[in-house]
Coordinates of N, CA, C and O and ligand atoms in Angstrom, one line a residue:
M1 N -120.3 -38.4 36.2 CA -120.0 -39.9 36.5 C -118.6 -39.9 36.9 O -118.0 -40.7 37.6
V2 N -117.6 -39.1 35.9 CA -116.4 -39.2 36.3 C -115.9 -38.8 37.5 O -115.2 -39.2 38.3
E3 N -116.5 -37.6 38.0 CA -116.2 -36.9 39.4 C -116.9 -38.0 40.3 O -116.2 -38.2 41.4
G4 N -117.9 -38.9 40.1 CA -118.4 -39.7 40.9 C -117.3 -40.9 41.2 O -117.2 -41.3 42.3
V5 N -116.7 -41.3 40.3 CA -115.7 -42.4 40.3 C -114.6 -41.8 41.3 O -114.1 -42.5 42.1
K6 N -114.2 -40.5 40.9 CA -113.0 -39.9 41.8 C -113.5 -39.8 43.3 O -112.7 -40.3 44.2
V7 N -114.7 -39.4 43.6 CA -115.2 -39.2 44.9 C -115.2 -40.7 45.6 O -114.8 -40.7 46.7
A8 N -115.9 -41.7 44.8 CA -115.7 -43.0 45.4 C -114.5 -43.6 45.8 O -114.2 -44.1 46.9
R9 N -113.5 -43.1 44.9 CA -112.0 -43.6 45.3 C -111.6 -42.8 46.6 O -111.0 -43.5 47.3
R10 N -111.8 -41.5 46.7 CA -111.4 -40.8 47.7 C -111.9 -41.4 49.0 O -111.3 -41.6 50.0
L11 N -113.4 -41.5 49.0 CA -114.1 -42.0 50.2 C -113.6 -43.3 50.6 O -113.3 -43.6 51.8
S12 N -113.4 -44.3 49.6 CA -112.9 -45.6 50.1 C -111.5 -45.7 50.6 O -111.4 -46.7 51.6
R13 N -110.7 -44.7 50.4 CA -109.3 -44.6 51.0 C -109.3 -43.7 52.3 O -108.2 -43.6 52.8
S14 N -110.3 -43.1 52.6 CA -110.4 -42.0 53.6 C -110.9 -42.6 55.0 O -111.6 -43.6 55.0
G15 N -110.4 -42.0 56.2 CA -110.7 -42.3 57.5 C -111.3 -43.7 57.7 O -110.5 -44.6 57.4
G16 N -112.4 -43.9 58.4 CA -112.8 -45.3 58.9 C -113.0 -46.2 57.7 O -112.8 -47.4 57.9
L17 N -113.0 -45.7 56.4 CA -113.4 -46.8 55.4 C -112.1 -47.3 54.8 O -112.1 -48.4 54.5
S18 N -110.9 -46.6 55.2 CA -109.7 -47.1 54.6 C -109.3 -48.5 55.3 O -108.9 -49.4 54.5
A19 N -109.7 -48.8 56.4 CA -109.7 -50.1 57.2 C -110.3 -51.2 56.3 O -109.7 -52.4 56.3
W20 N -111.4 -51.0 55.8 CA -112.1 -51.9 54.9 C -111.6 -52.2 53.4 O -112.0 -52.9 52.8
H21 N -110.7 -51.2 53.0 CA -110.3 -51.0 51.6 C -109.2 -52.0 51.2 O -108.0 -51.8 51.9
S22 N -109.2 -52.9 50.5 CA -108.1 -53.8 50.4 C -107.7 -53.4 48.8 O -106.5 -53.0 48.7
R23 N -108.5 -53.6 47.7 CA -108.2 -53.2 46.6 C -109.4 -52.8 45.6 O -110.3 -53.1 46.0
E24 N -109.0 -51.9 44.7 CA -110.1 -51.4 43.9 C -110.4 -52.4 42.8 O -109.3 -52.7 42.0
L25 N -111.6 -52.8 42.8 CA -112.0 -53.8 41.6 C -112.3 -53.1 40.4 O -111.9 -53.5 39.3
M26 N -113.1 -52.1 40.4 CA -113.5 -51.4 39.2 C -113.4 -49.8 39.3 O -114.0 -49.5 40.4
P27 N -113.1 -49.1 38.6 CA -112.5 -49.3 37.2 C -111.2 -50.1 37.2 O -110.8 -50.5 36.4
G28 N -110.5 -50.1 38.4 CA -109.2 -50.6 38.5 C -108.0 -49.6 38.4 O -108.2 -48.5 38.0
P29 N -107.0 -50.2 39.0 CA -105.7 -49.4 39.1 C -105.3 -48.7 37.9 O -104.6 -47.7 37.9
F30 N -105.4 -49.2 36.6 CA -104.9 -48.7 35.6 C -105.6 -47.7 34.8 O -105.3 -47.0 33.8
I31 N -106.9 -47.5 35.3 CA -107.8 -46.3 34.7 C -107.6 -45.1 35.6 O -108.0 -45.1 36.8
R32 N -106.9 -44.2 35.1 CA -106.4 -43.1 35.9 C -107.0 -41.7 35.6 O -107.7 -41.1 36.3
D33 N -106.6 -41.4 34.4 CA -107.1 -39.8 33.9 C -108.5 -39.9 33.5 O -109.1 -40.8 33.4
D34 N -108.9 -38.5 33.5 CA -110.4 -38.3 33.2 C -110.8 -39.1 31.9 O -112.0 -39.5 31.8
A35 N -110.0 -39.0 30.9 CA -110.5 -39.4 29.5 C -110.7 -41.1 29.7 O -111.7 -41.5 29.2
A36 N -109.8 -41.6 30.5 CA -109.9 -43.1 30.7 C -111.0 -43.4 31.5 O -111.7 -44.5 31.3
I37 N -111.3 -42.7 32.5 CA -112.4 -43.0 33.4 C -113.7 -42.7 32.7 O -114.7 -43.5 32.7
A38 N -113.7 -41.6 31.7 CA -115.0 -41.4 30.9 C -115.2 -42.6 29.9 O -116.5 -43.0 29.7
R39 N -114.1 -43.1 29.5 CA -114.2 -44.3 28.5 C -115.0 -45.5 29.3 O -115.8 -46.1 28.9
W40 N -114.3 -45.7 30.6 CA -114.8 -46.9 31.3 C -116.4 -46.5 31.6 O -117.2 -47.6 31.6
V41 N -116.7 -45.3 32.1 CA -118.2 -44.9 32.4 C -118.9 -45.3 31.2 O -120.1 -45.9 31.4
S42 N -118.7 -44.9 30.0 CA -119.5 -45.0 28.8 C -119.7 -46.5 28.5 O -120.8 -46.8 28.0
K43 N -118.8 -47.2 28.9 CA -119.0 -48.7 28.5 C -119.7 -49.5 29.5 O -120.2 -50.7 29.3
N44 N -119.7 -49.0 30.8 CA -120.1 -49.8 32.1 C -121.4 -49.1 32.8 O -122.1 -49.9 33.4
A45 N -121.6 -47.9 32.5 CA -123.0 -47.4 33.4 C -124.2 -47.9 32.8 O -124.3 -48.1 31.6
I46 N -125.2 -48.4 33.6 CA -126.2 -48.9 33.3 C -127.5 -48.2 34.0 O -127.2 -47.6 35.2
T47 N -128.7 -48.2 33.5 CA -129.8 -47.6 34.4 C -130.4 -48.5 35.4 O -131.3 -48.2 36.1
T48 N -130.1 -49.9 35.3 CA -130.7 -50.9 36.0 C -132.2 -51.0 35.8 O -133.1 -51.4 36.6
Y49 N -132.6 -50.4 34.7 CA -134.1 -50.5 34.0 C -135.1 -49.7 35.0 O -136.2 -50.0 34.9
H50 N -134.6 -48.8 35.8 CA -135.5 -48.0 36.7 C -135.8 -46.8 36.0 O -135.6 -45.5 36.8
F51 N -136.4 -46.8 34.9 CA -136.6 -45.5 34.4 C -137.7 -44.7 34.9 O -138.7 -45.3 35.4
A52 N -137.9 -43.5 34.9 CA -139.0 -42.8 35.7 C -139.0 -41.3 35.1 O -138.0 -40.8 34.9
G53 N -140.2 -40.7 35.3 CA -140.3 -39.1 34.9 C -140.4 -38.7 33.5 O -140.0 -37.7 33.4
T54 N -140.4 -39.5 32.7 CA -140.5 -39.3 31.1 C -141.7 -38.4 30.7 O -141.5 -37.7 29.8
C55 N -142.6 -38.5 31.5 CA -143.7 -37.4 31.2 C -144.4 -37.2 32.6 O -145.6 -37.5 32.9
R56 N -143.7 -36.4 33.3 CA -143.9 -36.3 34.8 C -145.2 -35.5 35.1 O -145.5 -34.6 34.1
M57 N -145.9 -35.7 36.3 CA -147.0 -34.8 36.5 C -146.4 -33.6 37.3 O -145.5 -33.5 38.0
G58 N -147.3 -32.6 37.3 CA -146.9 -31.3 38.1 C -147.8 -30.1 37.7 O -148.7 -30.3 36.8
D59 N -147.5 -29.0 38.4 CA -148.4 -27.7 38.2 C -147.8 -26.8 37.1 O -148.4 -25.9 36.8
D60 N -146.5 -27.2 36.9 CA -145.8 -26.1 36.1 C -146.0 -26.4 34.6 O -146.6 -27.3 34.1
A61 N -145.7 -25.5 33.8 CA -145.9 -25.4 32.3 C -145.3 -26.6 31.5 O -145.7 -27.1 30.6
L62 N -144.1 -27.1 32.1 CA -143.3 -28.1 31.4 C -143.9 -29.6 31.9 O -143.5 -30.5 31.3
A63 N -144.7 -29.6 32.7 CA -145.3 -30.9 33.3 C -146.2 -31.5 32.2 O -147.1 -30.9 31.7
A64 N -146.0 -32.7 31.6 CA -146.7 -33.4 30.9 C -148.3 -33.8 31.2 O -149.3 -33.7 30.6
C65 N -148.2 -34.1 32.6 CA -149.6 -34.6 33.2 C -149.9 -33.8 34.4 O -149.1 -33.2 35.1
D66 N -151.2 -33.6 34.6 CA -151.5 -32.8 36.0 C -151.5 -33.9 37.1 O -151.2 -35.0 36.9
S67 N -152.0 -33.4 38.3 CA -151.8 -34.3 39.4 C -152.8 -35.3 39.5 O -153.0 -36.2 40.4
R68 N -153.8 -35.4 38.6 CA -155.0 -36.5 38.6 C -154.4 -37.3 37.5 O -155.3 -38.2 36.9
L69 N -153.2 -37.4 36.9 CA -152.7 -38.2 35.9 C -153.1 -37.9 34.6 O -152.8 -38.7 33.6
G70 N -153.8 -36.8 34.3 CA -154.4 -36.6 33.0 C -153.3 -36.0 32.2 O -152.5 -35.0 32.6
L71 N -153.4 -36.5 30.8 CA -152.5 -36.0 29.9 C -152.9 -34.5 29.4 O -154.0 -34.4 29.0
R72 N -151.9 -33.4 29.9 CA -152.3 -32.1 29.4 C -152.6 -32.0 27.9 O -151.9 -32.4 27.1
G73 N -153.8 -31.3 27.5 CA -154.0 -31.1 26.0 C -154.8 -32.1 25.4 O -155.1 -32.1 24.2
V74 N -154.9 -33.5 26.1 CA -155.6 -34.5 25.3 C -156.7 -35.0 26.3 O -156.6 -35.4 27.4
T75 N -158.0 -34.8 25.9 CA -159.1 -35.1 26.7 C -159.2 -36.7 27.0 O -159.1 -37.5 26.0
G76 N -159.5 -37.1 28.2 CA -159.9 -38.5 28.4 C -158.5 -39.3 28.4 O -158.6 -40.8 28.3
V77 N -157.4 -38.9 28.5 CA -156.2 -39.6 28.4 C -155.4 -39.6 29.7 O -155.1 -38.4 30.2
R78 N -155.2 -40.8 30.6 CA -154.4 -40.6 31.8 C -153.1 -41.5 31.5 O -153.1 -42.5 30.8
V79 N -152.3 -41.2 32.4 CA -151.0 -41.9 32.1 C -150.7 -42.5 33.5 O -150.7 -41.8 34.6
A80 N -150.5 -43.8 33.7 CA -150.5 -44.6 34.9 C -149.3 -45.5 35.1 O -149.4 -46.7 35.2
D81 N -148.2 -45.0 34.8 CA -147.0 -45.9 35.1 C -145.8 -44.8 35.7 O -146.1 -43.8 36.1
A82 N -144.6 -45.4 35.9 CA -143.6 -44.6 36.6 C -143.1 -43.5 35.8 O -142.5 -42.6 36.2
S83 N -143.6 -43.3 34.6 CA -143.3 -42.0 33.9 C -143.8 -40.8 34.3 O -143.4 -39.7 34.1
V84 N -145.0 -40.8 35.1 CA -145.5 -39.7 35.8 C -144.9 -39.2 37.0 O -144.8 -38.1 37.5
V85 N -143.8 -39.9 37.5 CA -143.3 -39.8 38.8 C -142.4 -38.4 38.6 O -141.4 -38.4 37.7
P86 N -142.8 -37.3 39.4 CA -141.9 -36.0 39.1 C -140.4 -36.0 39.4 O -139.7 -35.5 38.8
T87 N -140.1 -36.8 40.4 CA -138.6 -37.0 40.8 C -138.5 -38.3 41.2 O -139.0 -38.9 41.9
T88 N -137.3 -39.0 40.4 CA -136.9 -40.3 40.5 C -136.6 -40.6 42.1 O -135.6 -40.0 42.5
P89 N -137.3 -41.5 42.7 CA -137.0 -41.9 44.1 C -135.6 -42.8 44.0 O -135.3 -43.3 43.1
A90 N -135.0 -42.7 45.2 CA -133.7 -43.4 45.4 C -134.2 -44.9 45.7 O -133.8 -45.3 46.9
S91 N -134.9 -45.5 44.8 CA -135.5 -46.9 45.2 C -135.7 -47.6 43.9 O -135.7 -46.9 42.7
A92 N -136.1 -48.8 43.9 CA -136.6 -49.5 42.7 C -137.9 -49.0 42.5 O -138.6 -48.5 43.3
M93 N -138.4 -49.2 41.2 CA -139.6 -48.4 40.8 C -140.8 -49.5 40.6 O -142.0 -48.9 40.4
S94 N -140.7 -50.6 41.0 CA -141.8 -51.4 40.9 C -143.1 -51.0 41.8 O -144.2 -51.0 41.4
A95 N -142.6 -50.9 43.0 CA -143.8 -50.6 44.1 C -144.3 -49.1 43.8 O -145.6 -49.1 43.7
P96 N -143.5 -48.2 43.6 CA -144.1 -46.8 43.3 C -144.9 -46.9 42.0 O -145.9 -46.3 41.9
S97 N -144.6 -47.7 40.9 CA -145.4 -47.9 39.8 C -146.7 -48.5 40.1 O -147.6 -48.2 39.5
M98 N -146.8 -49.5 41.0 CA -148.1 -50.1 41.4 C -149.0 -49.0 42.2 O -150.2 -49.1 41.9
L99 N -148.4 -48.4 42.9 CA -149.0 -47.3 43.8 C -149.7 -46.4 42.8 O -150.9 -45.9 42.8
V100 N -149.1 -45.8 41.6 CA -149.7 -45.0 40.7 C -150.9 -45.7 39.9 O -151.8 -45.1 39.8
G101 N -150.5 -47.1 39.7 CA -151.7 -47.7 38.9 C -152.9 -47.7 40.0 O -154.0 -47.7 39.4
W102 N -152.8 -48.0 41.2 CA -154.0 -48.2 42.2 C -154.6 -46.8 42.3 O -155.7 -46.7 42.4
R103 N -153.6 -45.8 42.3 CA -154.4 -44.4 42.4 C -155.1 -44.1 41.1 O -156.3 -43.5 41.1
A104 N -154.6 -44.6 39.9 CA -155.3 -44.2 38.7 C -156.8 -45.0 38.8 O -157.6 -44.5 38.3
A105 N -156.7 -46.3 39.4 CA -158.0 -46.9 39.4 C -159.0 -46.2 40.3 O -160.1 -46.1 39.9
D106 N -158.4 -45.7 41.4 CA -159.4 -44.8 42.1 C -159.9 -43.8 41.6 O -161.0 -43.4 41.4
L107 N -159.0 -43.0 40.6 CA -159.4 -41.7 40.0 C -160.5 -42.1 38.8 O -161.6 -41.5 38.6
L108 N -160.4 -43.3 38.2 CA -161.2 -43.7 37.2 C -162.7 -44.1 37.8 O -163.6 -43.9 37.1
R109 N -162.6 -44.6 39.0 CA -163.9 -45.0 39.8 C -164.4 -43.7 40.3 O -165.6 -43.8 40.9
G110 N -163.8 -42.5 40.1 CA -164.2 -41.4 40.8 C -164.3 -41.4 42.3 O -164.8 -40.5 42.9
E111 N -163.3 -42.2 42.7 CA -163.2 -42.1 44.3 C -162.1 -40.9 44.8 O -161.2 -40.6 44.2
P112 N -162.5 -40.5 46.0 CA -161.6 -39.4 46.5 C -160.3 -40.0 46.7 O -160.0 -41.2 47.0
G113 N -159.2 -39.0 46.9 CA -158.1 -39.4 47.4 C -157.9 -40.0 48.7 O -158.9 -39.9 49.6
P114 N -156.9 -40.6 49.1 CA -156.9 -41.2 50.6 C -156.9 -40.3 51.7 O -157.6 -40.7 52.6
R115 N -156.4 -39.1 51.6 CA -156.5 -38.2 52.6 C -158.2 -38.0 53.0 O -158.5 -37.6 54.0
R116 N -158.8 -38.0 52.0 CA -160.5 -37.7 52.2 C -161.1 -38.9 52.4 O -162.4 -38.7 52.7
R117 N -160.7 -40.2 52.6 CA -161.6 -41.2 52.7 C -162.0 -41.2 54.2 O -161.2 -40.8 55.1
Ligands
FAD201 C1 -134.8 -57.1 34.9 C2 -135.6 -56.0 35.6 C3 -135.4 -56.2 37.1 C4 -136.2 -55.2 37.9 N1 -136.2 -55.5 39.1 C5 -136.9 -54.6 40.0 C6 -137.0 -55.0 41.4 O1 -136.5 -56.0 41.8 N2 -137.7 -54.1 42.1 C7 -138.3 -52.9 41.6 O2 -139.0 -52.3 42.4 N3 -138.1 -52.7 40.2 C8 -137.6 -53.5 39.6 N4 -137.4 -53.2 38.1 C9 -138.0 -52.1 37.7 C10 -139.6 -52.0 37.5 O3 -139.9 -53.3 36.9 C11 -139.9 -51.0 36.6 O4 -139.3 -49.7 37.1 C12 -141.5 -50.8 36.6 O5 -142.2 -51.9 36.1 C13 -141.8 -49.6 35.7 O6 -143.3 -49.5 35.5 P1 -143.7 -48.9 34.3 O7 -145.2 -49.0 34.6 O8 -143.3 -47.5 34.2 O9 -143.3 -49.5 33.0 P2 -143.4 -51.0 32.5 O10 -143.6 -51.9 33.7 O11 -142.4 -51.1 31.5 O12 -144.8 -50.7 31.8 C14 -145.2 -49.9 30.7 C15 -146.3 -50.7 29.9 O13 -146.6 -50.0 28.8 C16 -146.9 -50.8 27.7 N5 -146.8 -49.9 26.5 C17 -145.5 -49.6 26.0 N6 -145.8 -48.8 24.7 C18 -147.2 -48.8 24.7 C19 -148.0 -48.2 23.8 N7 -147.6 -47.5 22.8 N8 -149.3 -48.5 24.0 C20 -149.7 -49.2 24.9 N9 -149.0 -49.7 25.9 C21 -147.7 -49.4 25.9 C22 -146.0 -51.9 27.8 O14 -146.4 -53.1 27.1 C23 -146.0 -52.1 29.4 O15 -146.9 -53.1 29.8 C24 -136.8 -54.2 37.3 C25 -136.8 -53.9 35.9 C26 -136.3 -55.1 35.2 C27 -136.3 -54.7 33.7

């Protein structure tokens, strides 16, 4: 995150973007060295509540769920929310969460996946 702040500063002052750059709002001109940037990051970084992938699905040994949303090692339990998403997408999570829910409903009804319909 500290490196990210520095990259953002470099980008905003470089090339074509410099014409649009008037002044830095955050962290602000007085936050300069790495320790100060780290303190600012720890006080201001947020998740925007888009958590995902806490029990991801996959084929490898570390995946908590299989590709049919089943929780490995526990019979009859599926996980049907954003936590199964293997890689967090660069988007908000509401629509992907609903997609997982719809897919879970299909699986519970024994319906084939969309490609086979
Ligand atoms: C303020 C805010 C604004 C947001 N804005 C957007 C937006 O504009 N667009 C967007 O795409 N996304 C947005 N999101 C993100 C989106 O809402 C979430 O990423 C998404 O809802 C996550 O889905 P989920 O099913 O994984 O988790 P959740 O929606 O949190 O669902 C988890 C469910 O599990 C239940 N639960 C928890 N523990 C247990 C338990 N032990 N047993 C049984 N049930 C349990 C909970 O009650 C809950 O119903 C926003 C989130 C917040 C908080």
